Short mmCIF file of C-alpha atoms and ligand atoms in Angstrom, two decimals:
data_model
loop_
_atom_site.label_atom_id
_atom_site.label_comp_id
_atom_site.label_asym_id
_atom_site.label_seq_id
_atom_site.Cartn_x
_atom_site.Cartn_y
_atom_site.Cartn_z
CA MET A 1 120.62 140.16 65.19
CA GLN A 2 120.96 143.78 66.17
CA GLU A 3 118.03 145.09 64.22
CA GLN A 4 117.64 148.50 65.74
CA VAL A 5 120.96 149.76 64.47
CA MET A 6 120.13 148.91 60.89
CA GLU A 7 118.34 151.47 58.79
CA MET A 8 115.35 149.82 57.27
CA GLU A 9 114.04 150.83 53.90
CA GLU A 10 110.49 150.44 52.70
CA ASP A 11 108.50 151.30 49.58
CA ILE A 12 105.32 152.39 51.31
CA VAL A 13 104.92 153.33 54.96
CA ILE A 14 101.53 154.03 56.49
CA VAL A 15 101.55 155.84 59.84
CA GLY A 16 98.60 154.71 61.97
CA GLY A 17 96.80 151.39 62.26
CA GLY A 18 93.20 152.60 62.59
CA ILE A 19 90.47 152.02 60.04
CA ALA A 20 92.13 154.23 57.43
CA GLY A 21 95.61 152.74 57.80
CA LEU A 22 94.52 149.12 57.76
CA ALA A 23 92.05 149.56 54.91
CA THR A 24 94.68 151.35 52.83
CA ALA A 25 97.20 148.58 53.49
CA LEU A 26 94.60 145.99 52.52
CA GLY A 27 93.70 147.88 49.33
CA LEU A 28 97.36 148.04 48.33
CA HIS A 29 97.79 144.36 49.20
CA ARG A 30 94.85 143.47 46.94
CA LEU A 31 96.58 145.30 44.11
CA GLY A 32 99.82 143.47 44.75
CA LEU A 33 101.70 146.10 46.73
CA ARG A 34 103.36 145.61 50.07
CA SER A 35 103.22 148.29 52.70
CA LEU A 36 104.27 148.66 56.30
CA VAL A 37 101.87 150.01 58.91
CA LEU A 38 103.44 151.72 61.93
CA GLU A 39 101.13 151.85 64.93
CA SER A 40 102.06 153.60 68.14
CA SER A 41 99.99 151.41 70.47
CA ASP A 42 101.03 147.87 71.28
CA SER A 43 98.01 146.15 69.70
CA LEU A 44 94.98 146.87 67.53
CA ARG A 45 93.07 149.61 69.28
CA ILE A 46 89.79 147.80 69.61
CA THR A 47 88.36 149.60 72.58
CA GLY A 48 85.02 147.93 72.11
CA PHE A 49 83.89 150.82 70.02
CA ALA A 50 81.54 150.07 67.37
CA ILE A 51 80.99 152.27 64.41
CA THR A 52 77.97 152.45 62.20
CA LEU A 53 78.65 151.58 58.61
CA LEU A 54 76.48 153.25 56.00
CA THR A 55 75.98 152.43 52.32
CA ASN A 56 79.18 154.09 51.13
CA ALA A 57 81.21 152.11 53.66
CA TRP A 58 79.72 148.84 52.44
CA ARG A 59 80.61 149.70 48.88
CA ALA A 60 84.19 150.35 49.96
CA LEU A 61 84.31 147.12 51.97
CA ASP A 62 83.03 145.24 48.94
CA ALA A 63 85.73 146.82 46.81
CA LEU A 64 88.26 145.66 49.42
CA GLY A 65 86.78 142.17 49.24
CA ILE A 66 85.65 141.90 52.85
CA GLY A 67 82.05 143.12 52.59
CA ASN A 68 80.57 139.65 52.41
CA SER A 69 82.52 138.13 55.24
CA LEU A 70 81.56 141.06 57.48
CA ARG A 71 77.91 140.90 56.44
CA GLU A 72 77.76 137.21 57.23
CA HIS A 73 78.56 137.59 60.91
CA TYR A 74 76.31 140.48 61.68
CA PRO A 75 72.63 140.81 61.03
CA ARG A 76 71.45 143.98 59.36
CA ILE A 77 70.11 146.71 61.55
CA PRO A 78 66.75 147.40 60.00
CA GLY A 79 65.87 150.98 60.76
CA PHE A 80 66.86 154.37 61.92
CA GLU A 81 64.94 156.08 64.62
CA ALA A 82 65.37 159.68 65.53
CA GLY A 83 63.27 161.28 68.15
CA SER A 84 62.79 164.08 70.54
CA SER A 85 62.41 163.19 74.15
CA VAL A 86 60.34 166.25 74.86
CA SER A 87 57.25 165.03 73.13
CA GLY A 88 58.18 161.40 72.88
CA VAL A 89 57.74 161.73 69.16
CA THR A 90 60.00 159.48 67.22
CA SER A 91 60.22 159.19 63.52
CA GLU A 92 61.27 155.96 62.09
CA VAL A 93 62.81 156.01 58.71
CA GLU A 94 64.14 153.05 56.92
CA SER A 95 67.78 153.39 56.21
CA PRO A 96 69.43 151.09 53.73
CA ASP A 97 72.44 149.08 54.75
CA LYS A 98 72.81 150.48 58.19
CA ASN A 99 74.82 147.95 60.05
CA GLY A 100 76.89 147.96 63.14
CA ARG A 101 80.35 146.54 63.33
CA LYS A 102 82.62 145.96 66.16
CA ASP A 103 85.04 143.66 64.49
CA LEU A 104 85.87 145.80 61.51
CA LEU A 105 89.45 146.37 62.59
CA GLU A 106 89.88 142.72 63.46
CA THR A 107 88.66 141.64 60.05
CA LEU A 108 90.92 144.14 58.33
CA GLY A 109 93.83 142.99 60.44
CA ARG A 110 93.14 139.35 59.75
CA GLU A 111 93.11 139.84 56.01
CA LEU A 112 96.55 141.41 56.04
CA PRO A 113 99.71 139.39 56.09
CA ARG A 114 101.11 139.47 59.61
CA VAL A 115 104.26 141.32 58.81
CA THR A 116 102.59 144.46 57.61
CA ILE A 117 101.62 145.91 61.00
CA ARG A 118 104.37 146.99 63.39
CA TYR A 119 103.11 147.87 66.85
CA SER A 120 104.73 150.07 69.51
CA SER A 121 106.12 152.14 66.66
CA LYS A 122 105.43 155.79 67.22
CA VAL A 123 106.67 158.18 64.56
CA VAL A 124 108.07 161.33 66.16
CA SER A 125 109.47 163.25 63.23
CA ILE A 126 109.69 163.31 59.46
CA GLU A 127 112.64 164.39 57.39
CA GLY A 128 113.04 164.72 53.65
CA THR A 129 116.08 163.16 52.03
CA GLY A 130 116.07 163.36 48.27
CA TYR A 131 113.36 161.15 46.88
CA HIS A 132 112.85 159.46 50.22
CA LYS A 133 111.35 160.37 53.55
CA LEU A 134 113.18 159.48 56.72
CA LEU A 135 111.03 158.65 59.73
CA HIS A 136 112.32 158.87 63.28
CA LEU A 137 110.59 156.61 65.75
CA ALA A 138 110.18 157.06 69.49
CA ASP A 139 112.41 154.05 70.17
CA GLY A 140 115.29 155.78 68.39
CA SER A 141 115.15 153.76 65.20
CA THR A 142 114.79 155.28 61.76
CA LEU A 143 113.08 154.13 58.63
CA LYS A 144 113.42 155.27 55.06
CA THR A 145 110.48 155.17 52.66
CA LYS A 146 109.58 156.06 49.08
CA VAL A 147 105.94 156.83 49.97
CA LEU A 148 104.59 158.16 53.27
CA ILE A 149 100.88 157.95 54.04
CA GLY A 150 99.54 159.62 57.17
CA CYS A 151 96.58 157.73 58.62
CA ASP A 152 97.48 158.99 62.06
CA GLY A 153 94.13 160.38 63.08
CA VAL A 154 92.89 163.74 64.27
CA ASN A 155 96.19 164.93 65.78
CA SER A 156 98.14 163.84 62.72
CA LEU A 157 101.85 164.46 62.63
CA VAL A 158 101.90 163.96 58.86
CA ALA A 159 99.15 166.59 58.36
CA LYS A 160 101.28 168.97 60.38
CA TRP A 161 104.27 168.18 58.18
CA LEU A 162 102.11 168.99 55.12
CA GLY A 163 101.36 172.37 56.65
CA LEU A 164 97.64 171.71 57.16
CA GLN A 165 96.16 173.76 59.97
CA LYS A 166 95.33 172.06 63.23
CA PRO A 167 91.78 170.82 63.71
CA VAL A 168 89.65 173.15 65.80
CA TYR A 169 87.49 172.32 68.79
CA SER A 170 83.77 172.26 67.93
CA GLY A 171 82.70 173.38 71.38
CA ARG A 172 81.13 170.00 71.92
CA SER A 173 82.27 166.80 73.54
CA SER A 174 81.09 163.25 73.47
CA ILE A 175 80.81 160.56 76.08
CA ARG A 176 80.62 157.02 74.78
CA GLY A 177 80.09 153.69 76.41
CA PHE A 178 79.83 150.05 75.52
CA VAL A 179 77.70 147.56 77.41
CA GLU A 180 77.61 143.83 77.39
CA ASN A 181 74.70 142.41 79.28
CA PRO A 182 74.15 138.68 79.28
CA ASP A 183 70.47 139.17 80.17
CA GLY A 184 69.87 141.32 77.15
CA HIS A 185 69.34 145.06 77.00
CA GLY A 186 65.78 144.99 75.71
CA PHE A 187 66.30 147.41 72.84
CA GLN A 188 64.95 146.72 69.39
CA PRO A 189 67.61 146.58 66.70
CA GLY A 190 68.10 149.96 65.06
CA PHE A 191 69.63 153.30 65.66
CA HIS A 192 67.92 155.13 68.50
CA CYS A 193 68.56 158.78 68.90
CA HIS A 194 67.13 161.53 71.06
CA PHE A 195 67.71 165.27 71.26
CA ASP A 196 66.98 167.38 74.22
CA GLY A 197 68.16 170.72 75.49
CA GLY A 198 71.46 170.86 73.66
CA VAL A 199 72.20 167.23 74.33
CA ARG A 200 72.01 164.35 71.94
CA TYR A 201 71.83 160.80 73.16
CA GLY A 202 71.85 157.73 70.99
CA CYS A 203 72.32 154.03 71.20
CA VAL A 204 72.99 151.27 68.76
CA PRO A 205 72.47 147.63 69.72
CA TRP A 206 74.86 145.18 68.02
CA ASP A 207 73.06 142.04 68.99
CA ASP A 208 70.74 141.14 71.86
CA LYS A 209 73.54 141.43 74.40
CA CYS A 210 75.83 144.23 73.35
CA LEU A 211 75.02 147.85 72.93
CA TYR A 212 76.91 151.02 72.24
CA TRP A 213 75.67 154.42 73.42
CA PHE A 214 76.87 157.98 73.07
CA CYS A 215 75.96 161.39 74.32
CA THR A 216 77.18 164.60 72.74
CA TYR A 217 76.78 167.94 74.45
CA ASN A 218 77.76 171.59 74.37
CA SER A 219 80.74 171.59 76.67
CA SER A 220 80.76 175.31 77.26
CA LEU A 221 77.44 174.91 79.09
CA GLN A 222 78.45 172.02 81.25
CA TYR A 223 82.14 172.36 81.53
CA ASP A 224 83.57 170.30 84.28
CA GLU A 225 87.31 170.09 84.55
CA ASP A 226 87.76 166.72 86.12
CA MET A 227 85.07 164.96 84.11
CA GLN A 228 87.61 164.18 81.36
CA GLU A 229 89.45 161.78 83.66
CA ASN A 230 86.56 160.54 85.72
CA PRO A 231 84.24 157.91 84.17
CA ALA A 232 82.00 157.84 87.25
CA LYS A 233 81.30 161.54 86.79
CA MET A 234 80.69 161.03 83.09
CA LYS A 235 78.13 158.39 83.90
CA GLN A 236 76.34 160.65 86.40
CA PHE A 237 76.37 163.45 83.88
CA VAL A 238 74.76 161.34 81.18
CA LEU A 239 72.19 159.92 83.61
CA ARG A 240 71.17 163.46 84.58
CA LYS A 241 70.87 164.47 80.96
CA ILE A 242 68.69 161.58 79.92
CA SER A 243 66.41 161.51 82.96
CA GLN A 244 63.42 162.24 80.72
CA LEU A 245 64.04 159.34 78.41
CA PRO A 246 62.43 155.92 78.83
CA GLN A 247 63.81 154.05 81.83
CA GLN A 248 65.51 151.58 79.48
CA ALA A 249 68.01 154.22 78.35
CA ALA A 250 69.08 155.02 81.89
CA ALA A 251 69.31 151.33 82.75
CA VAL A 252 71.78 150.79 79.94
CA VAL A 253 74.00 153.67 81.05
CA GLU A 254 73.72 152.54 84.65
CA MET A 255 75.02 149.05 83.87
CA THR A 256 77.98 150.27 81.79
CA GLU A 257 81.32 149.38 83.35
CA LEU A 258 83.46 152.41 84.11
CA ASN A 259 86.39 151.14 82.06
CA THR A 260 84.31 151.26 78.88
CA ILE A 261 83.20 154.88 79.26
CA PHE A 262 85.24 157.50 77.44
CA CYS A 263 84.95 161.20 76.96
CA SER A 264 86.48 163.10 74.05
CA PRO A 265 86.32 166.63 72.71
CA LEU A 266 84.88 166.75 69.20
CA LYS A 267 87.21 168.37 66.71
CA LEU A 268 87.00 169.17 63.03
CA ARG A 269 89.25 170.56 60.35
CA LEU A 270 87.89 173.85 59.04
CA PRO A 271 86.59 172.77 55.64
CA TRP A 272 88.23 175.62 53.72
CA ASN A 273 91.64 174.51 55.03
CA LEU A 274 91.20 171.55 52.71
CA LEU A 275 90.50 173.73 49.71
CA LEU A 276 93.52 175.94 50.32
CA GLY A 277 95.98 173.55 51.92
CA ASN A 278 98.11 170.68 50.65
CA ILE A 279 96.55 167.24 51.08
CA SER A 280 99.59 165.78 49.38
CA LYS A 281 103.08 167.03 48.74
CA GLY A 282 105.55 165.02 46.71
CA ASN A 283 105.50 161.48 48.07
CA VAL A 284 103.49 162.30 51.21
CA CYS A 285 99.74 162.46 51.79
CA VAL A 286 97.10 162.11 54.52
CA SER A 287 93.92 160.07 54.67
CA GLY A 288 91.05 159.30 57.08
CA ASP A 289 90.71 161.46 60.18
CA ALA A 290 94.17 162.87 59.50
CA LEU A 291 92.68 164.37 56.34
CA HIS A 292 89.14 165.26 57.39
CA PRO A 293 88.48 165.15 61.12
CA MET A 294 84.75 165.84 61.54
CA THR A 295 82.08 165.81 64.23
CA PRO A 296 80.27 162.45 64.42
CA ASP A 297 76.81 163.81 63.57
CA ILE A 298 76.27 162.03 60.29
CA GLY A 299 78.27 158.94 61.26
CA GLN A 300 80.72 159.34 58.38
CA GLY A 301 84.21 159.53 59.93
CA GLY A 302 85.00 155.85 59.62
CA CYS A 303 82.84 155.30 56.54
CA SER A 304 84.64 157.99 54.60
CA ALA A 305 88.01 156.69 55.79
CA LEU A 306 87.11 153.47 53.96
CA GLU A 307 86.31 155.45 50.80
CA ASP A 308 89.64 157.26 51.09
CA SER A 309 91.44 153.95 51.36
CA VAL A 310 90.02 152.49 48.17
CA VAL A 311 90.73 155.65 46.18
CA LEU A 312 94.22 156.01 47.61
CA ALA A 313 95.18 152.38 46.99
CA ARG A 314 93.95 152.69 43.42
CA CYS A 315 95.79 155.96 42.69
CA LEU A 316 99.01 154.82 44.29
CA ALA A 317 99.03 151.37 42.71
CA GLU A 318 98.32 152.89 39.33
CA ALA A 319 101.31 155.19 39.79
CA LEU A 320 103.71 152.57 41.09
CA LEU A 321 102.81 149.80 38.67
CA LYS A 322 102.85 152.02 35.61
CA LYS A 323 105.82 151.31 33.37
CA PRO A 324 107.90 154.33 32.41
CA THR A 325 107.07 155.29 28.85
CA ASN A 326 110.63 155.65 27.62
CA GLY A 327 111.89 152.54 29.35
CA ILE A 328 114.15 154.50 31.66
CA GLN A 329 113.37 153.87 35.26
CA ASN A 330 115.15 155.81 37.91
CA GLU A 331 114.35 157.37 41.26
CA GLU A 332 113.45 160.72 39.81
CA GLU A 333 111.04 159.25 37.32
CA GLU A 334 109.45 157.06 39.96
CA PHE A 335 109.13 159.97 42.38
CA GLY A 336 107.32 161.88 39.65
CA ARG A 337 104.83 159.04 39.20
CA ILE A 338 104.20 158.79 42.95
CA LYS A 339 103.68 162.52 43.19
CA LYS A 340 101.14 162.45 40.36
CA GLY A 341 99.32 159.49 41.90
CA LEU A 342 98.96 161.21 45.26
CA GLU A 343 97.86 164.43 43.56
CA LYS A 344 95.15 162.46 41.81
CA PHE A 345 94.01 161.10 45.18
CA ALA A 346 93.99 164.60 46.65
CA LYS A 347 91.96 165.90 43.75
CA GLU A 348 89.39 163.11 44.06
CA ARG A 349 88.96 163.56 47.81
CA ARG A 350 89.20 167.30 48.34
CA TRP A 351 85.57 168.30 47.70
CA ARG A 352 84.18 165.13 49.18
CA SER A 353 86.08 165.83 52.41
CA PHE A 354 84.90 169.44 52.35
CA SER A 355 81.24 168.37 52.04
CA LEU A 356 81.47 165.69 54.70
CA ILE A 357 82.97 167.99 57.32
CA SER A 358 80.50 170.74 56.49
CA ALA A 359 77.43 168.50 56.53
CA SER A 360 78.44 166.95 59.87
CA TYR A 361 78.96 170.36 61.39
CA VAL A 362 75.64 171.75 60.18
CA VAL A 363 73.68 168.74 61.39
CA GLY A 364 75.37 168.87 64.79
CA PHE A 365 74.93 172.61 65.08
CA ILE A 366 71.22 172.46 64.39
CA GLN A 367 70.56 169.44 66.55
CA GLU A 368 72.17 170.72 69.68
CA ARG A 369 70.73 174.19 69.75
CA ASP A 370 68.60 174.65 72.77
CA GLY A 371 65.32 176.52 73.24
CA LYS A 372 61.62 176.28 72.59
CA MET A 373 61.81 177.14 68.92
CA MET A 374 64.42 174.51 68.28
CA ASN A 375 62.46 171.89 70.14
CA PHE A 376 59.45 172.71 68.03
CA LEU A 377 61.44 172.49 64.80
CA ARG A 378 63.15 169.33 65.90
CA GLU A 379 59.82 167.66 66.43
CA LYS A 380 58.53 168.83 63.10
CA PHE A 381 61.37 168.05 60.83
CA LEU A 382 64.88 168.06 62.18
CA SER A 383 65.05 164.35 62.74
CA ARG A 384 64.03 163.92 59.12
CA PHE A 385 66.60 166.48 58.09
CA THR A 386 69.25 164.49 59.95
CA VAL A 387 68.21 161.25 58.35
CA SER A 388 68.07 162.75 54.89
CA SER A 389 71.52 164.36 55.32
CA MET A 390 72.89 161.06 56.50
CA ARG A 391 71.41 159.27 53.57
CA LYS A 392 72.58 161.86 51.08
CA MET A 393 76.16 161.79 52.30
CA ALA A 394 76.14 157.99 52.41
CA ASP A 395 75.09 157.77 48.80
CA PHE A 396 78.58 157.74 47.37
CA HIS A 397 80.51 155.17 45.41
CA CYS A 398 84.28 155.16 45.73
CA GLY A 399 84.64 152.85 42.71
CA GLU A 400 86.26 149.47 42.36
CA LEU A 401 89.75 148.48 43.28
CA ILE A 402 91.03 147.98 39.77
CA ILE A 403 93.71 149.77 37.85
CA SER A 404 92.96 151.08 34.42
CA ASP A 405 95.41 150.17 31.68
CA SER A 406 95.23 153.43 29.82
CA HIS A 407 98.13 155.59 30.88
C1 FAD B 501 81.39 159.84 69.36
C2 FAD B 501 81.88 159.34 68.03
C3 FAD B 501 81.07 158.51 67.27
C4 FAD B 501 81.47 158.07 66.00
N1 FAD B 501 80.61 157.29 65.28
C5 FAD B 501 80.95 156.91 64.04
C6 FAD B 501 80.06 156.11 63.25
O1 FAD B 501 78.97 155.72 63.70
N2 FAD B 501 80.44 155.79 62.00
C7 FAD B 501 81.64 156.18 61.49
O2 FAD B 501 81.91 155.85 60.32
N3 FAD B 501 82.52 156.90 62.22
C8 FAD B 501 82.20 157.28 63.47
N4 FAD B 501 83.09 158.02 64.21
C9 FAD B 501 84.37 158.42 63.61
C10 FAD B 501 85.39 157.30 63.52
O3 FAD B 501 85.59 156.73 64.78
C11 FAD B 501 86.72 157.88 62.98
O4 FAD B 501 86.46 158.71 61.90
C12 FAD B 501 87.67 156.77 62.51
O5 FAD B 501 88.01 155.95 63.60
C13 FAD B 501 88.92 157.37 61.90
O6 FAD B 501 89.85 156.36 61.59
P1 FAD B 501 91.37 156.70 61.28
O7 FAD B 501 92.01 155.40 60.97
O8 FAD B 501 91.44 157.78 60.27
O9 FAD B 501 91.94 157.34 62.61
P2 FAD B 501 92.15 156.67 64.05
O10 FAD B 501 91.12 155.65 64.32
O11 FAD B 501 92.28 157.81 64.99
O12 FAD B 501 93.53 155.92 63.93
C14 FAD B 501 94.77 156.59 63.97
C15 FAD B 501 95.81 155.62 64.45
O13 FAD B 501 97.09 156.21 64.30
C16 FAD B 501 97.87 155.93 65.45
N5 FAD B 501 98.86 157.01 65.53
C17 FAD B 501 98.63 158.32 65.75
N6 FAD B 501 99.77 159.00 65.72
C18 FAD B 501 100.76 158.12 65.47
C19 FAD B 501 102.18 158.23 65.33
N7 FAD B 501 102.80 159.40 65.44
N8 FAD B 501 102.89 157.10 65.09
C20 FAD B 501 102.26 155.90 64.96
N9 FAD B 501 100.93 155.75 65.10
C21 FAD B 501 100.18 156.84 65.34
C22 FAD B 501 96.88 155.90 66.59
O14 FAD B 501 97.35 155.13 67.67
C23 FAD B 501 95.67 155.26 65.92
O15 FAD B 501 95.64 153.87 66.05
C24 FAD B 501 82.73 158.46 65.49
C25 FAD B 501 83.59 159.25 66.27
C26 FAD B 501 83.17 159.71 67.53
C27 FAD B 501 84.09 160.58 68.34
C1 NAG B 502 77.04 176.39 73.66
O1 NAG B 502 76.26 177.21 74.48
C2 NAG B 502 76.67 178.58 74.54
C3 NAG B 502 75.82 179.30 75.56
O2 NAG B 502 74.44 179.12 75.28
C4 NAG B 502 76.56 179.18 73.14
O3 NAG B 502 76.99 180.52 73.17
C5 NAG B 502 77.42 178.38 72.19
O4 NAG B 502 77.28 178.89 70.87
C6 NAG B 502 77.03 176.91 72.22
N1 NAG B 502 77.99 176.17 71.41
C7 NAG B 502 77.63 175.24 70.53
C8 NAG B 502 78.73 174.58 69.77
O5 NAG B 502 76.47 174.92 70.33
C1 NAG B 503 101.43 173.93 49.43
O1 NAG B 503 102.68 173.47 48.98
C2 NAG B 503 103.37 174.38 48.13
C3 NAG B 503 104.61 173.68 47.63
O2 NAG B 503 105.37 173.16 48.65
C4 NAG B 503 103.67 175.65 48.91
O3 NAG B 503 104.32 176.57 48.09
C5 NAG B 503 102.35 176.24 49.41
O4 NAG B 503 102.62 177.36 50.22
C6 NAG B 503 101.59 175.21 50.22
N1 NAG B 503 100.29 175.75 50.56
C7 NAG B 503 99.89 175.86 51.82
C8 NAG B 503 98.55 176.50 52.01
O5 NAG B 503 100.54 175.45 52.77
#
C-alpha cells in the first residue's frame, strides 16, 4: 500500500510524545477517545532522566489510573534535604509523596494502545482549513485533524502558531547526569541539595544503584562556548563547583559516563504572556512545557504537565461526547463544542501556569544569588523557603477524570 500519498484524517492529534503528550493521550483513552501522538524522534525519549514527582503529580497519576502501578515498583523517597555547603548546615524536612521515577514515560507508553504513537513524525507547519487543521510533516506527508494539541515542549511550534511569545532565557543553565553504579553510590534515599556561590547542586537516588544529579548555574558568570557540546568539560566544571561538598558528591559525578551528561539552557515563558496571550484558539491548544516552560527550581515542570493532561482530557472529552441539544450535528456545531472545551481548559490552567512559572523563577533567583549576605540568609531560612514553596505549589488537585452529565 502506498500510504504516504494518502491524506490521513484524525479526530485528535497530539504533537509531541513527552510526559504531557502521552498523559493526555492516556487521559483521552480512559474517557473513550482515540488520539494520535506524533513524535519527532524515533522512539520514546527516555534519556535516563528521572523526574521527581510531587503530591500533585501523584494525584494526576491516580486520576489516570497508573498511580498504583508506578508506586508499586518504586519505594518512596522519605525526605527532602536542602543544605548550604558553606557551613555544612542541612535542613531536613519531611516532604510527602516525594518519589522518583525513571519509568514514567514507559508506563504511560505501555498503557496506551500501540497504534496511538507515531514516531519519526516531525510536524513542520500548521495550516487552517475550515473546521480542520492540516499538518505538514517533515517526511512530506500531511494529516488532517479536528483537534490539534501542542505538547511539543519548550520550543513549541503550536505555541508559535497560537501567537504566544517565545520563551526567554533565564540566564542560567543546567548540567544533568545519570549514574548507574553496581557497587552502590552510598547516598541515603532522599533529595539532596546544596547551594554555593551562585551554583546549585542536587542529587536524587532512585535505588541503591542509580542516581540522578544536576547542577544549575549562572551562565553569564561562567560562560564557556564549547561546554555545550563537550560532556568532559561539563564534568570538570561541575567537579570544580562542588569541590567543597562531601567527597561522595564528587565521586558520583566522577563516575558518570560522558554519554549521560547533558547541558541545557534554562528557559521560561514570561508569566504575563500567559495572561495576555491565547492558550487556545478554535480547535488548537498547548499543554505541558509548550504552555508553561519554567525553570526547574521547584521541580514542577513534569508534575504540572500531568495536571494539564487530566484537565485537558476532561474538558475535551466533555466537549466531544456532549450531544448537540437540538439534535443537529454538523461540523460547525462540533467545532463550536471543541472550541468551548479548549477555552475551558485554558481558563482552568491560565493562573495555575502563571503561578508555577513565577514561583520557580523566584526560588531560582533567590537561591543562586551570590555573596555573603545571601549565604547567611540561605543558611538561616532559604532552604526552608524553597521547601515550603515546593510544598505549596505541589498542594494542588487537578480533579478526577470523569465527565459531568450536566451540560
Ligand atoms: C534540570 C531539569 C530538572 C528537572 N526536574 C524536574 C523534576 O524534578 N520534576 C518535574 O516534574 N519536572 C522536572 N523538569 C521539567 C520536566 O523535565 C519537563 O517539564 C517535562 O519533561 C515537560 O514535558 P513535555 O511533555 O511538556 O515536554 P517534552 O518532554 O519536551 O516533550 C516534547 C516532545 O515533543 C517532541 N516534539 C517537539 N517538537 C515536535 C514537532 N514539531 N513534531 C513532533 N514532535 C515534536 C519532542 O521530541 C519531545 O519528545 C526538569 C527540567 C530540567 C531542565
Ligand atoms: C549572573 O551574574 C551576573 C554578574 O554577577 C549578574 O549581573 C546576573 O544578574 C546574574 N544572573 C542571574 C540569572 O542570576
Ligand atoms: C488572541 O486571538 C484573538 C483571536 O484570534 C486575536 O484577535 C488576538 O490578537 C490574540 N491575542 C494575542 C495576544 O495574540
